[in-house]
Tab-separated table of C-alpha atoms in Angstrom:
chain	number	residue	atom	x	y	z
A	1	MET	CA	-0.366	0.187	0.194
A	2	GLN	CA	1.158	3.112	-0.899
A	3	GLN	CA	2.790	5.801	1.970
A	4	ARG	CA	1.927	9.268	2.173
A	5	ARG	CA	3.392	12.083	4.514
A	6	LEU	CA	0.359	14.572	6.836
A	7	GLY	CA	1.015	17.675	5.771
A	8	SER	CA	5.068	19.421	6.232
A	9	SER	CA	4.975	16.785	9.394
A	10	GLY	CA	6.788	13.417	10.367
A	11	ILE	CA	3.994	10.846	10.277
A	12	VAL	CA	3.670	9.220	7.145
A	13	VAL	CA	0.415	7.168	7.243
A	14	SER	CA	-1.230	4.515	4.120
A	15	ASP	CA	-3.663	6.090	1.477
A	16	ILE	CA	-5.967	3.959	2.663
A	17	CYS	CA	-7.142	4.710	6.314
A	18	MET	CA	-9.727	2.308	8.183
A	19	GLY	CA	-12.795	4.055	9.774
A	20	THR	CA	-14.906	2.929	12.848
A	21	MET	CA	-17.034	4.751	13.365
A	22	THR	CA	-19.938	1.878	13.129
A	23	PHE	CA	-17.995	0.673	16.016
A	24	GLY	CA	-20.132	-0.361	18.743
A	25	SER	CA	-23.865	0.067	16.288
A	26	ALA	CA	-23.283	-0.879	13.445
A	27	CYS	CA	-20.323	-3.411	14.470
A	28	ASP	CA	-19.975	-5.393	17.786
A	29	GLU	CA	-16.494	-5.555	19.353
A	30	ALA	CA	-15.606	-8.758	17.907
A	31	GLN	CA	-16.632	-7.899	13.869
A	32	SER	CA	-15.062	-4.663	14.604
A	33	HIS	CA	-11.565	-6.034	15.943
A	34	ALA	CA	-11.552	-8.789	12.419
A	35	ILE	CA	-12.707	-5.970	10.264
A	36	CYS	CA	-9.148	-4.283	12.230
A	37	ASP	CA	-7.085	-7.781	11.651
A	38	HIS	CA	-7.375	-7.277	7.934
A	39	ALA	CA	-7.460	-3.943	7.505
A	40	PHE	CA	-3.710	-4.202	9.279
A	41	ASP	CA	-2.298	-6.767	7.222
A	42	ALA	CA	-3.555	-5.421	4.044
A	43	GLY	CA	-1.610	-2.538	4.859
A	44	ILE	CA	-3.158	0.282	5.959
A	45	ASN	CA	-1.240	1.513	9.553
A	46	PHE	CA	-3.875	4.779	9.423
A	47	PHE	CA	-7.145	3.763	11.549
A	48	ASP	CA	-8.944	7.240	12.207
A	49	ALA	CA	-11.847	7.335	15.378
A	50	ALA	CA	-13.591	10.383	17.303
A	51	GLU	CA	-14.724	10.673	21.361
A	52	ILE	CA	-18.189	11.011	20.101
A	53	TYR	CA	-18.538	7.733	17.950
A	54	PRO	CA	-20.374	5.351	17.517
A	55	VAL	CA	-22.993	6.859	15.008
A	56	PRO	CA	-25.521	7.985	14.809
A	57	PRO	CA	-24.383	10.025	18.494
A	58	LYS	CA	-25.849	9.003	21.921
A	59	GLU	CA	-25.544	9.643	24.596
A	60	GLU	CA	-25.213	5.905	26.278
A	61	THR	CA	-22.465	5.462	23.623
A	62	TYR	CA	-20.260	8.110	22.924
A	63	GLY	CA	-16.634	6.487	23.295
A	64	VAL	CA	-17.888	3.394	22.771
A	65	THR	CA	-15.506	2.803	19.622
A	66	GLU	CA	-12.533	4.739	21.572
A	67	GLU	CA	-13.066	1.361	23.586
A	68	ILE	CA	-13.829	-0.992	21.785
A	69	PHE	CA	-10.647	-0.192	19.164
A	70	GLY	CA	-8.152	0.568	21.936
A	71	ARG	CA	-8.386	-3.160	23.441
A	72	TRP	CA	-7.316	-4.437	19.560
A	73	LEU	CA	-4.424	-1.958	19.456
A	74	LYS	CA	-3.257	-3.716	22.290
A	75	THR	CA	-2.856	-6.779	20.445
A	76	LYS	CA	-0.534	-4.536	17.935
A	77	PRO	CA	3.042	-2.842	18.174
A	78	ARG	CA	1.938	1.339	18.818
A	79	ASP	CA	3.934	2.365	16.676
A	80	CYS	CA	2.884	0.144	13.845
A	81	VAL	CA	0.115	1.609	13.941
A	82	THR	CA	-1.332	5.685	13.406
A	83	VAL	CA	-4.023	6.359	15.977
A	84	ALA	CA	-6.298	9.220	14.776
A	85	THR	CA	-9.134	10.731	16.727
A	86	LYS	CA	-11.068	14.241	17.155
A	87	VAL	CA	-12.437	17.061	19.984
A	88	THR	CA	-15.599	17.632	19.098
A	89	GLY	CA	-16.956	21.322	18.920
A	90	PRO	CA	-20.031	22.293	18.435
A	91	GLY	CA	-23.525	21.189	17.124
A	92	HIS	CA	-24.401	23.962	14.625
A	93	GLY	CA	-27.782	23.781	15.367
A	94	TRP	CA	-27.917	20.662	13.659
A	95	PHE	CA	-28.038	17.900	17.496
A	96	THR	CA	-26.398	18.722	20.944
A	97	PRO	CA	-23.857	16.592	21.113
A	98	PRO	CA	-24.618	14.104	23.336
A	99	VAL	CA	-21.206	14.815	25.001
A	100	ARG	CA	-19.846	16.518	28.513
A	101	HIS	CA	-23.568	17.367	28.417
A	102	GLY	CA	-23.659	19.371	25.801
A	103	ARG	CA	-20.715	21.673	26.590
A	104	THR	CA	-18.617	21.307	23.213
A	105	THR	CA	-17.374	24.839	22.321
A	106	LEU	CA	-13.912	24.591	21.515
A	107	ASP	CA	-11.751	26.418	24.918
A	108	ARG	CA	-8.714	25.272	26.374
A	109	HIS	CA	-10.635	23.160	29.247
A	110	GLN	CA	-12.866	21.159	26.341
A	111	ILE	CA	-10.159	20.077	24.236
A	112	ILE	CA	-8.090	19.474	27.620
A	113	ARG	CA	-10.714	17.680	28.968
A	114	ALA	CA	-11.848	16.073	25.843
A	115	CYS	CA	-7.853	14.601	24.710
A	116	GLU	CA	-7.363	13.083	28.225
A	117	ASP	CA	-10.394	11.501	28.301
A	118	SER	CA	-9.498	9.787	24.574
A	119	LEU	CA	-5.951	8.558	25.624
A	120	ARG	CA	-8.105	7.115	29.027
A	121	ARG	CA	-10.393	5.288	26.377
A	122	LEU	CA	-7.942	4.165	23.666
A	123	GLY	CA	-5.183	2.965	26.279
A	124	VAL	CA	-2.350	4.958	24.404
A	125	GLU	CA	0.000	8.270	26.174
A	126	THR	CA	0.380	9.556	22.712
A	127	ILE	CA	-2.246	10.329	19.924
A	128	ASP	CA	-0.923	11.104	16.286
A	129	LEU	CA	-3.320	13.206	14.610
A	130	TYR	CA	-6.138	14.950	16.901
A	131	GLN	CA	-8.358	16.892	15.376
A	132	ILE	CA	-11.578	19.024	15.901
A	133	HIS	CA	-14.548	17.469	14.697
A	134	TRP	CA	-16.239	20.339	13.824
A	135	PRO	CA	-14.806	24.503	13.971
A	136	ASP	CA	-15.809	26.515	16.343
A	137	HIS	CA	-16.384	30.008	14.812
A	138	GLY	CA	-17.033	31.568	17.803
A	139	MET	CA	-13.576	31.109	19.802
A	140	PRO	CA	-10.610	33.557	18.201
A	141	TYR	CA	-8.644	30.458	16.621
A	142	GLU	CA	-5.795	30.913	18.464
A	143	GLU	CA	-6.973	30.565	21.605
A	144	VAL	CA	-8.278	27.058	20.230
A	145	LEU	CA	-5.021	26.427	18.467
A	146	GLU	CA	-3.010	27.212	21.437
A	147	SER	CA	-5.408	24.395	23.448
A	148	LEU	CA	-3.801	21.677	20.851
A	149	THR	CA	-0.016	22.862	20.988
A	150	HIS	CA	-0.305	22.525	24.695
A	151	LEU	CA	-1.145	18.852	24.565
A	152	ARG	CA	1.746	18.746	21.415
A	153	ARG	CA	4.054	20.669	23.492
A	154	THR	CA	3.391	18.379	26.728
A	155	GLY	CA	3.553	15.356	24.481
A	156	LYS	CA	-0.353	14.262	25.248
A	157	VAL	CA	-0.621	14.201	20.622
A	158	ARG	CA	2.051	14.313	18.062
A	159	VAL	CA	0.060	16.795	15.379
A	160	ILE	CA	-3.089	18.463	14.561
A	161	GLY	CA	-5.859	18.654	12.137
A	162	CYS	CA	-9.456	19.707	11.224
A	163	SER	CA	-12.543	18.712	9.530
A	164	ASN	CA	-15.722	19.181	8.103
A	165	GLU	CA	-13.940	23.710	7.372
A	166	THR	CA	-14.521	25.167	4.866
A	167	SER	CA	-12.050	27.376	3.121
A	168	TRP	CA	-11.843	29.796	4.882
A	169	GLY	CA	-11.072	28.537	8.179
A	170	LEU	CA	-9.141	26.464	7.606
A	171	MET	CA	-6.937	29.552	5.786
A	172	LYS	CA	-7.860	31.649	8.893
A	173	SER	CA	-6.370	28.602	10.851
A	174	LEU	CA	-3.254	29.213	8.855
A	175	TRP	CA	-2.684	32.428	9.395
A	176	ALA	CA	-4.408	32.841	12.792
A	177	ALA	CA	-0.719	29.597	13.652
A	178	ASP	CA	1.235	31.959	11.648
A	179	VAL	CA	0.600	35.127	13.716
A	180	HIS	CA	0.801	33.669	17.013
A	181	GLY	CA	3.604	31.060	16.997
A	182	VAL	CA	1.208	28.668	17.023
A	183	ASP	CA	0.616	24.749	15.826
A	184	ARG	CA	-0.670	24.513	12.887
A	185	TYR	CA	-3.400	22.097	10.511
A	186	GLN	CA	-1.717	19.369	8.812
A	187	THR	CA	-4.336	18.000	7.231
A	188	VAL	CA	-8.014	18.698	7.075
A	189	GLN	CA	-11.103	15.984	6.634
A	190	ASN	CA	-14.327	16.502	4.745
A	191	ASN	CA	-16.805	14.985	3.234
A	192	PHE	CA	-15.605	14.412	-1.217
A	193	SER	CA	-16.250	11.698	-3.653
A	194	LEU	CA	-17.588	11.349	-6.841
A	195	ILE	CA	-21.680	12.923	-5.345
A	196	ASN	CA	-19.732	15.781	-3.795
A	197	ARG	CA	-16.585	17.243	-6.361
A	198	ARG	CA	-16.465	20.623	-3.742
A	199	CYS	CA	-12.623	19.127	-2.572
A	200	GLU	CA	-11.757	20.048	-5.569
A	201	ASN	CA	-12.590	24.413	-6.411
A	202	GLU	CA	-10.590	26.174	-3.344
A	203	LEU	CA	-10.257	23.598	-0.861
A	204	ALA	CA	-7.845	22.322	-2.734
A	205	GLN	CA	-5.481	24.957	-3.970
A	206	VAL	CA	-5.180	25.628	0.543
A	207	CYS	CA	-4.659	22.182	0.340
A	208	ARG	CA	-1.712	23.080	-2.796
A	209	ARG	CA	-0.476	25.624	-1.533
A	210	GLU	CA	-0.103	25.718	1.881
A	211	ASN	CA	1.655	21.708	1.975
A	212	VAL	CA	-2.442	20.461	4.194
A	213	SER	CA	-3.278	16.826	3.025
A	214	LEU	CA	-7.020	16.264	2.880
A	215	LEU	CA	-8.868	13.379	4.273
A	216	PRO	CA	-11.653	12.300	2.681
A	217	TYR	CA	-14.359	11.481	4.507
A	218	SER	CA	-17.394	9.097	2.681
A	219	PRO	CA	-15.781	8.338	-0.509
A	220	LEU	CA	-18.390	5.886	-1.000
A	221	GLY	CA	-21.350	9.313	-0.432
A	222	GLY	CA	-22.321	6.948	2.636
A	223	GLY	CA	-23.195	3.620	0.433
A	224	VAL	CA	-24.730	5.899	-2.134
A	225	LEU	CA	-21.757	5.030	-4.606
A	226	THR	CA	-22.005	1.098	-3.835
A	227	GLY	CA	-25.021	1.507	-5.670
A	228	LYS	CA	-27.780	-0.507	-2.592
A	229	TYR	CA	-29.955	2.952	-3.226
A	230	GLU	CA	-30.730	2.623	-6.732
A	231	ASN	CA	-33.553	0.440	-6.119
A	232	GLY	CA	-34.974	2.558	-3.081
A	233	PRO	CA	-33.382	2.353	0.673
A	234	PRO	CA	-31.702	-0.888	1.232
A	235	PRO	CA	-33.285	-2.779	5.700
A	236	GLY	CA	-29.803	-1.857	7.096
A	237	GLY	CA	-28.901	1.119	5.391
A	238	ARG	CA	-27.499	3.983	7.856
A	239	PHE	CA	-29.516	6.353	5.988
A	240	SER	CA	-32.336	3.823	4.990
A	241	GLU	CA	-32.974	4.598	8.829
A	242	TYR	CA	-32.900	8.183	8.820
A	243	LEU	CA	-35.665	8.264	5.903
A	244	GLN	CA	-37.444	6.456	7.602
A	245	THR	CA	-37.748	6.966	11.939
A	246	GLY	CA	-34.864	10.436	12.060
A	247	ASN	CA	-35.003	13.265	13.683
A	248	ASP	CA	-34.634	16.877	11.045
A	249	ARG	CA	-31.347	17.584	11.381
A	250	GLN	CA	-30.560	13.147	10.166
A	251	LYS	CA	-33.578	13.294	7.964
A	252	ALA	CA	-32.316	16.378	6.209
A	253	MET	CA	-28.619	14.606	5.956
A	254	ALA	CA	-29.439	11.372	4.645
A	255	GLN	CA	-31.543	13.896	1.668
A	256	ARG	CA	-28.603	14.981	0.624
A	257	PHE	CA	-27.012	11.924	0.024
A	258	VAL	CA	-29.729	9.898	-1.528
A	259	ASN	CA	-31.288	11.281	-3.839
A	260	ASP	CA	-32.059	11.157	-7.941
A	261	ARG	CA	-29.619	13.033	-8.771
A	262	THR	CA	-26.983	11.242	-6.037
A	263	ILE	CA	-28.576	7.790	-7.375
A	264	GLU	CA	-27.972	8.766	-11.573
A	265	THR	CA	-24.616	9.386	-10.544
A	266	ALA	CA	-24.023	6.272	-9.046
A	267	VAL	CA	-25.567	4.487	-11.429
A	268	ARG	CA	-23.083	6.277	-14.342
A	269	MET	CA	-20.367	5.473	-11.927
A	270	HIS	CA	-21.172	1.470	-11.937
A	271	GLU	CA	-21.383	1.642	-15.188
A	272	ILE	CA	-17.950	3.104	-16.038
A	273	ALA	CA	-17.110	0.427	-13.048
A	274	GLU	CA	-17.864	-2.391	-15.367
A	275	SER	CA	-16.307	-1.063	-18.462
A	276	ILE	CA	-13.218	-1.364	-16.531
A	277	GLY	CA	-13.512	-4.774	-14.997
A	278	THR	CA	-14.076	-3.356	-11.120
A	279	THR	CA	-16.683	-2.469	-9.069
A	280	GLY	CA	-18.050	0.748	-8.011
A	281	THR	CA	-16.856	0.835	-4.451
A	282	ALA	CA	-13.199	0.158	-5.831
A	283	LEU	CA	-13.396	2.618	-9.096
A	284	SER	CA	-14.685	5.288	-5.710
A	285	VAL	CA	-12.192	4.793	-4.086
A	286	ALA	CA	-9.429	4.355	-6.580
A	287	TRP	CA	-10.089	8.249	-7.848
A	288	SER	CA	-10.028	10.129	-4.062
A	289	LYS	CA	-6.673	8.666	-3.825
A	290	GLN	CA	-5.530	9.818	-7.141
A	291	HIS	CA	-5.601	13.083	-6.346
A	292	ASP	CA	-2.472	15.186	-5.210
A	293	PHE	CA	-3.707	16.987	-2.213
A	294	VAL	CA	-5.430	14.070	-0.657
A	295	ALA	CA	-2.838	12.302	1.693
A	296	SER	CA	-5.158	9.256	2.631
A	297	THR	CA	-9.177	8.625	1.837
A	298	ILE	CA	-11.152	7.414	4.991
A	299	VAL	CA	-13.327	4.183	4.222
A	300	GLY	CA	-16.028	2.702	6.603
A	301	ALA	CA	-17.042	-1.319	6.540
A	302	THR	CA	-19.405	-3.335	8.829
A	303	SER	CA	-17.917	-6.517	8.035
A	304	VAL	CA	-14.505	-8.104	6.974
A	305	GLU	CA	-16.206	-8.907	2.821
A	306	GLN	CA	-16.862	-4.946	2.850
A	307	LEU	CA	-13.778	-4.478	3.439
A	308	LYS	CA	-11.777	-6.733	0.647
A	309	GLU	CA	-14.192	-4.595	-1.912
A	310	ILE	CA	-12.501	-1.202	-0.819
A	311	LEU	CA	-9.887	-2.799	-0.776
A	312	LEU	CA	-9.737	-3.707	-4.374
A	313	ALA	CA	-8.654	0.687	-4.823
A	314	ASP	CA	-5.280	-0.640	-3.266
A	315	ASP	CA	-2.778	-0.608	-6.163
A	316	MET	CA	-5.877	1.101	-9.141
A	317	ILE	CA	-4.288	4.088	-10.926
A	318	LEU	CA	-7.571	5.042	-13.783
A	319	ASP	CA	-6.549	5.789	-16.584
A	320	ALA	CA	-6.727	9.304	-18.867
A	321	GLU	CA	-9.963	7.619	-20.522
A	322	THR	CA	-11.011	6.918	-17.499
A	323	LEU	CA	-11.078	10.151	-16.100
A	324	ALA	CA	-12.558	11.663	-19.024
A	325	ARG	CA	-15.546	10.024	-18.427
A	326	ILE	CA	-15.529	10.820	-15.155
A	327	ASP	CA	-15.435	14.276	-15.213
A	328	ALA	CA	-18.616	13.937	-18.258
A	329	VAL	CA	-20.739	12.803	-15.646
A	330	GLU	CA	-19.844	15.689	-13.315
A	331	VAL	CA	-20.927	17.687	-16.296
A	332	GLU	CA	-24.269	16.440	-16.855
A	333	ILE	CA	-24.691	16.583	-12.655
A	334	PRO	CA	-22.441	19.074	-11.115
A	335	ASN	CA	-23.384	19.439	-7.611
A	336	ALA	CA	-24.867	16.181	-6.800
A	337	MET	CA	-24.901	16.237	-3.038
A	338	THR	CA	-26.640	20.133	-3.652
A	339	GLU	CA	-25.221	20.418	-0.209
A	340	ASP	CA	-22.676	19.240	1.647
A	341	GLY	CA	-23.165	20.830	5.172
A	342	LEU	CA	-20.495	23.476	5.693
A	343	ARG	CA	-22.389	26.798	4.311
A	344	ARG	CA	-24.063	26.642	7.492
A	345	LEU	CA	-21.559	26.994	9.504
């Protein structure tokens, strides 16, 4: 598996990252450990978690993912695995984060407390990549970064990153870091896929010019690009549940991912994939990995079989003709996910 550097840091990771947000909900502990074992054996050395996981976030289950992953981590030499996790941040009116009784502003107290809790649940002394899950634009960026810098200087984290951040927010944070002499974000983790290509615009320029690595999540469009929503919401699908019984926020999220435009895009991507002898899943992951500003593409699975199909993208390189056919679909169906949530920040 290819290895890439996170920003300008000394951390080098596999170009596929194993996401863990289903550990403790869709996956029990045995399933979760089996997925981690298979990922590790395939060459994945980068695993991403969050204090708020598993999804959907609930007060009675937050932190369970880190605990499950932490117990698996003890079966491997610590230096063999790059561990990433996140402090939640505000809910931006979509929901009240079920951690610390909803008190998730990104001040020094909350950041340090969240980090110490994650260290305990993971059973490690140091988190390799510590990320802001959602930005807090109400806090001065230099104050947020100073708190994260303190964690790095005390050895609790190695490098820092952000997630679900706008191009303005990322650039603002980098400016604040340079002006105030605190640590820069080395990574940004945003939604990026064949149904949501917005990162190729302004965010890609920030990443290239400022040497920040994108860590795409949902490269399969929440499962839409696997084709499983083509005949209607499938039983057991995350967005099936959100559409049928979810709260207003969950229904709105599901409708962004699952609509006529995204499903038509998925159908056309499957036609392209079949013509080159692969699957829509593998095509989607390979496409994500092929961007120069992407360090590692975060994938998720609820079974080893799902992960095996994802790993078909390991050494896949899409040729110019295939990329042109993919771009032609984007021209016909631009911005299939009509909104990715960031405009509300």
